[in-house]
């Protein structure tokens, strides 16, 4: 049984409300000594539609309790992802178990071209224009987690440029320090006086 209902939840006082979406509810039957024991698992996605999203699973004997536990787990896993306007900065390919998900930037006005599982994650993350493709397994749990993992792989181009610039500058400084150290060692060796040649020990002649 699958549901796509949305509702608002407040994380903490002073934080923006998160939208909660139940992606999948599964019924699990376990055979025990007294008969069959029924329980439910719920896959829940939460996000503020502005770059923050989280995914969680909840299990309980009743559907509301499973959804509540899944929402609590999702709120604990909320991460911030970089956005480029209404899309993502660059293309990523993510794999989780048997599912492979490709996320590709799209032009403004393209919309969210995705299946229901991927759509739940990217929409709550705030992505409005994106191209997606799911290969191999289409299990909703694996697809949702692969999508969440792919969003965590996104990097902000400006931050990456600054990091690489700092690495280049650090490498230059290290190279200059090594050259200066080598030059000082050469100068120290040139100032050192030459060692005199040792006088060979000549045995005195013996009387014949």
mmCIF file of C-alpha atoms in Angstrom:
data_model
loop_
_atom_site.group_PDB
_atom_site.id
_atom_site.type_symbol
_atom_site.label_atom_id
_atom_site.label_comp_id
_atom_site.label_asym_id
_atom_site.label_seq_id
_atom_site.Cartn_x
_atom_site.Cartn_y
_atom_site.Cartn_z
ATOM 1 C CA UNK A 1 0.000 0.000 0.000
ATOM 2 C CA UNK A 2 1.418 3.340 -1.047
ATOM 3 C CA UNK A 3 0.402 6.809 0.064
ATOM 4 C CA UNK A 4 1.505 10.306 -0.956
ATOM 5 C CA UNK A 5 -0.171 12.452 1.669
ATOM 6 C CA UNK A 6 1.669 15.541 2.876
ATOM 7 C CA UNK A 7 1.447 17.438 6.134
ATOM 8 C CA UNK A 8 3.490 20.070 7.934
ATOM 9 C CA UNK A 9 5.549 19.323 11.026
ATOM 10 C CA UNK A 10 7.647 21.680 13.162
ATOM 11 C CA UNK A 11 11.154 20.492 13.988
ATOM 12 C CA UNK A 12 11.966 22.790 16.893
ATOM 13 C CA UNK A 13 11.025 26.227 18.054
ATOM 14 C CA UNK A 14 12.375 28.841 15.666
ATOM 15 C CA UNK A 15 12.941 26.435 12.770
ATOM 16 C CA UNK A 16 11.030 26.361 9.522
ATOM 17 C CA UNK A 17 8.234 23.760 9.267
ATOM 18 C CA UNK A 18 9.050 20.573 7.399
ATOM 19 C CA UNK A 19 6.661 18.893 5.020
ATOM 20 C CA UNK A 20 6.213 15.211 5.730
ATOM 21 C CA UNK A 21 5.379 12.754 2.965
ATOM 22 C CA UNK A 22 4.664 9.052 3.397
ATOM 23 C CA UNK A 23 6.123 7.253 0.382
ATOM 24 C CA UNK A 24 5.354 3.630 1.200
ATOM 25 C CA UNK A 25 3.559 1.645 3.891
ATOM 26 C CA UNK A 26 4.202 -2.089 4.000
ATOM 27 C CA UNK A 27 2.429 -4.760 6.029
ATOM 28 C CA UNK A 28 4.684 -7.407 7.536
ATOM 29 C CA UNK A 29 3.294 -10.745 8.758
ATOM 30 C CA UNK A 30 5.403 -12.839 11.111
ATOM 31 C CA UNK A 31 4.399 -16.363 12.070
ATOM 32 C CA UNK A 32 4.817 -16.919 15.806
ATOM 33 C CA UNK A 33 3.825 -19.676 18.191
ATOM 34 C CA UNK A 34 0.406 -18.180 18.880
ATOM 35 C CA UNK A 35 -0.375 -17.413 15.219
ATOM 36 C CA UNK A 36 0.464 -14.538 12.860
ATOM 37 C CA UNK A 37 1.739 -11.244 14.163
ATOM 38 C CA UNK A 38 1.037 -8.244 11.899
ATOM 39 C CA UNK A 39 3.182 -5.102 11.901
ATOM 40 C CA UNK A 40 3.692 -2.161 9.563
ATOM 41 C CA UNK A 41 6.703 -0.301 8.206
ATOM 42 C CA UNK A 42 6.535 3.230 6.818
ATOM 43 C CA UNK A 43 9.021 5.054 4.604
ATOM 44 C CA UNK A 44 8.780 8.792 5.271
ATOM 45 C CA UNK A 45 10.468 11.758 3.604
ATOM 46 C CA UNK A 46 10.589 15.228 5.188
ATOM 47 C CA UNK A 47 11.829 18.516 3.737
ATOM 48 C CA UNK A 48 11.346 22.260 3.766
ATOM 49 C CA UNK A 49 11.366 22.625 -0.055
ATOM 50 C CA UNK A 50 14.330 24.993 0.289
ATOM 51 C CA UNK A 51 17.343 22.693 0.282
ATOM 52 C CA UNK A 52 16.785 20.558 3.394
ATOM 53 C CA UNK A 53 15.552 16.962 3.185
ATOM 54 C CA UNK A 54 15.649 13.756 5.241
ATOM 55 C CA UNK A 55 14.562 10.125 4.908
ATOM 56 C CA UNK A 56 13.525 7.673 7.621
ATOM 57 C CA UNK A 57 11.955 4.265 8.220
ATOM 58 C CA UNK A 58 9.549 3.431 11.043
ATOM 59 C CA UNK A 59 8.159 0.093 12.217
ATOM 60 C CA UNK A 60 5.258 -0.489 14.604
ATOM 61 C CA UNK A 61 2.147 -2.581 15.159
ATOM 62 C CA UNK A 62 -0.079 0.270 13.938
ATOM 63 C CA UNK A 63 0.188 2.494 10.866
ATOM 64 C CA UNK A 64 0.095 5.847 12.741
ATOM 65 C CA UNK A 65 2.881 4.733 15.083
ATOM 66 C CA UNK A 66 4.992 3.510 12.148
ATOM 67 C CA UNK A 67 4.524 6.845 10.356
ATOM 68 C CA UNK A 68 5.383 8.776 13.508
ATOM 69 C CA UNK A 69 8.571 6.762 14.052
ATOM 70 C CA UNK A 70 9.522 7.145 10.387
ATOM 71 C CA UNK A 71 9.009 10.913 10.564
ATOM 72 C CA UNK A 72 11.147 11.133 13.708
ATOM 73 C CA UNK A 73 13.931 9.150 12.029
ATOM 74 C CA UNK A 74 13.673 11.336 8.919
ATOM 75 C CA UNK A 75 13.958 14.545 10.970
ATOM 76 C CA UNK A 76 17.161 13.226 12.552
ATOM 77 C CA UNK A 77 18.681 12.585 9.108
ATOM 78 C CA UNK A 78 17.900 15.999 7.594
ATOM 79 C CA UNK A 79 20.767 17.348 5.494
ATOM 80 C CA UNK A 80 21.257 20.542 3.502
ATOM 81 C CA UNK A 81 21.907 20.208 -0.223
ATOM 82 C CA UNK A 82 23.173 22.888 -2.627
ATOM 83 C CA UNK A 83 20.720 24.098 -5.239
ATOM 84 C CA UNK A 84 21.360 25.966 -8.469
ATOM 85 C CA UNK A 85 18.278 28.073 -8.975
ATOM 86 C CA UNK A 86 15.381 25.674 -9.407
ATOM 87 C CA UNK A 87 17.610 22.710 -10.294
ATOM 88 C CA UNK A 88 20.765 20.949 -9.071
ATOM 89 C CA UNK A 89 24.336 22.132 -9.743
ATOM 90 C CA UNK A 90 25.552 19.104 -11.700
ATOM 91 C CA UNK A 91 24.740 15.545 -12.715
ATOM 92 C CA UNK A 92 25.204 12.669 -10.248
ATOM 93 C CA UNK A 93 24.720 8.913 -10.395
ATOM 94 C CA UNK A 94 24.007 7.152 -7.111
ATOM 95 C CA UNK A 95 23.717 3.449 -6.313
ATOM 96 C CA UNK A 96 22.059 1.911 -3.275
ATOM 97 C CA UNK A 97 21.806 -1.889 -3.053
ATOM 98 C CA UNK A 98 20.237 -2.824 -6.420
ATOM 99 C CA UNK A 99 18.962 0.599 -7.504
ATOM 100 C CA UNK A 100 20.876 3.080 -9.650
ATOM 101 C CA UNK A 101 19.486 6.627 -9.850
ATOM 102 C CA UNK A 102 20.690 9.347 -12.202
ATOM 103 C CA UNK A 103 19.934 12.989 -11.358
ATOM 104 C CA UNK A 104 20.553 15.532 -14.099
ATOM 105 C CA UNK A 105 20.007 19.312 -14.118
ATOM 106 C CA UNK A 106 17.187 20.637 -16.299
ATOM 107 C CA UNK A 107 16.333 24.051 -17.680
ATOM 108 C CA UNK A 108 13.829 26.331 -16.038
ATOM 109 C CA UNK A 109 10.287 25.246 -16.777
ATOM 110 C CA UNK A 110 11.137 21.594 -17.448
ATOM 111 C CA UNK A 111 9.515 20.424 -14.226
ATOM 112 C CA UNK A 112 10.277 17.326 -12.197
ATOM 113 C CA UNK A 113 10.585 14.411 -14.601
ATOM 114 C CA UNK A 114 10.713 11.494 -12.203
ATOM 115 C CA UNK A 115 8.846 8.524 -10.830
ATOM 116 C CA UNK A 116 6.860 8.743 -7.584
ATOM 117 C CA UNK A 117 9.694 7.595 -5.309
ATOM 118 C CA UNK A 118 12.314 9.979 -6.713
ATOM 119 C CA UNK A 119 9.755 12.782 -6.991
ATOM 120 C CA UNK A 120 8.959 12.620 -3.274
ATOM 121 C CA UNK A 121 12.591 13.268 -2.355
ATOM 122 C CA UNK A 122 13.532 15.914 -4.920
ATOM 123 C CA UNK A 123 10.326 17.925 -4.508
ATOM 124 C CA UNK A 124 10.686 18.119 -0.722
ATOM 125 C CA UNK A 125 14.319 19.104 -1.232
ATOM 126 C CA UNK A 126 13.139 22.123 -3.229
ATOM 127 C CA UNK A 127 14.130 20.983 -6.734
ATOM 128 C CA UNK A 128 11.608 22.183 -9.306
ATOM 129 C CA UNK A 129 13.386 21.295 -12.576
ATOM 130 C CA UNK A 130 15.266 18.003 -12.914
ATOM 131 C CA UNK A 131 15.687 14.976 -15.170
ATOM 132 C CA UNK A 132 15.942 11.578 -13.487
ATOM 133 C CA UNK A 133 16.337 7.957 -14.489
ATOM 134 C CA UNK A 134 16.074 4.800 -12.375
ATOM 135 C CA UNK A 135 17.844 1.668 -13.546
ATOM 136 C CA UNK A 136 17.842 -1.922 -12.300
ATOM 137 C CA UNK A 137 15.771 -2.343 -9.112
ATOM 138 C CA UNK A 138 12.676 -0.157 -8.729
ATOM 139 C CA UNK A 139 12.098 -1.045 -5.079
ATOM 140 C CA UNK A 140 10.746 2.200 -3.550
ATOM 141 C CA UNK A 141 12.924 1.932 -0.437
ATOM 142 C CA UNK A 142 16.132 1.451 -2.426
ATOM 143 C CA UNK A 143 15.159 4.156 -4.937
ATOM 144 C CA UNK A 144 14.389 6.711 -2.202
ATOM 145 C CA UNK A 145 17.649 6.005 -0.373
ATOM 146 C CA UNK A 146 19.638 6.091 -3.627
ATOM 147 C CA UNK A 147 18.067 9.465 -4.457
ATOM 148 C CA UNK A 148 18.818 10.800 -0.964
ATOM 149 C CA UNK A 149 22.391 9.563 -1.275
ATOM 150 C CA UNK A 150 22.720 11.222 -4.687
ATOM 151 C CA UNK A 151 21.531 14.567 -3.314
ATOM 152 C CA UNK A 152 24.183 14.323 -0.589
ATOM 153 C CA UNK A 153 26.821 13.891 -3.321
ATOM 154 C CA UNK A 154 26.012 17.326 -4.791
ATOM 155 C CA UNK A 155 28.648 20.019 -4.339
ATOM 156 C CA UNK A 156 28.439 23.779 -4.581
ATOM 157 C CA UNK A 157 30.646 24.911 -7.524
ATOM 158 C CA UNK A 158 31.671 28.136 -5.757
ATOM 159 C CA UNK A 159 32.738 26.313 -2.597
ATOM 160 C CA UNK A 160 34.599 23.667 -4.619
ATOM 161 C CA UNK A 161 36.415 26.388 -6.584
ATOM 162 C CA UNK A 162 37.472 28.102 -3.346
ATOM 163 C CA UNK A 163 38.664 24.779 -1.862
ATOM 164 C CA UNK A 164 40.724 23.934 -4.945
ATOM 165 C CA UNK A 165 42.148 27.459 -5.021
ATOM 166 C CA UNK A 166 43.230 27.088 -1.411
ATOM 167 C CA UNK A 167 44.808 23.703 -2.185
ATOM 168 C CA UNK A 168 46.755 25.207 -5.092
ATOM 169 C CA UNK A 169 47.983 28.080 -2.930
ATOM 170 C CA UNK A 170 48.960 25.663 -0.154
ATOM 171 C CA UNK A 171 50.868 23.510 -2.660
ATOM 172 C CA UNK A 172 52.732 26.601 -3.908
ATOM 173 C CA UNK A 173 53.683 27.621 -0.369
ATOM 174 C CA UNK A 174 54.925 24.116 0.396
ATOM 175 C CA UNK A 175 56.998 24.063 -2.804
ATOM 176 C CA UNK A 176 58.568 27.428 -1.911
ATOM 177 C CA UNK A 177 59.383 26.197 1.598
ATOM 178 C CA UNK A 178 61.047 23.082 0.199
ATOM 179 C CA UNK A 179 63.129 25.110 -2.256
ATOM 180 C CA UNK A 180 64.206 27.550 0.480
ATOM 181 C CA UNK A 181 65.163 24.654 2.753
ATOM 182 C CA UNK A 182 67.233 23.058 -0.002
ATOM 183 C CA UNK A 183 68.970 26.383 -0.713
ATOM 184 C CA UNK A 184 69.853 26.835 2.969
ATOM 185 C CA UNK A 185 71.300 23.317 3.067
ATOM 186 C CA UNK A 186 73.470 24.068 0.012
ATOM 187 C CA UNK A 187 74.747 27.338 1.532
ATOM 188 C CA UNK A 188 75.542 25.580 4.807
ATOM 189 C CA UNK A 189 77.552 22.944 2.981
ATOM 190 C CA UNK A 190 79.486 25.627 1.025
ATOM 191 C CA UNK A 191 80.451 27.479 4.223
ATOM 192 C CA UNK A 192 81.750 24.348 5.882
ATOM 193 C CA UNK A 193 85.649 24.212 5.714
ATOM 194 C CA UNK A 194 87.079 21.365 3.716
ATOM 195 C CA UNK A 195 88.307 18.460 5.770
ATOM 196 C CA UNK A 196 92.126 17.962 5.544
ATOM 197 C CA UNK A 197 93.395 14.779 4.024
ATOM 198 C CA UNK A 198 94.605 12.405 6.718
ATOM 199 C CA UNK A 199 98.415 11.817 6.856
ATOM 200 C CA UNK A 200 99.147 8.195 6.143
ATOM 201 C CA UNK A 201 100.913 6.345 8.915
ATOM 202 C CA UNK A 202 104.319 5.224 7.659
ATOM 203 C CA UNK A 203 106.065 2.579 9.674
ATOM 204 C CA UNK A 204 109.715 3.467 10.595
ATOM 205 C CA UNK A 205 112.349 1.455 8.793
ATOM 206 C CA UNK A 206 113.643 -1.468 10.668
ATOM 207 C CA UNK A 207 117.382 -2.020 11.192
ATOM 208 C CA UNK A 208 118.664 -4.850 9.020
#
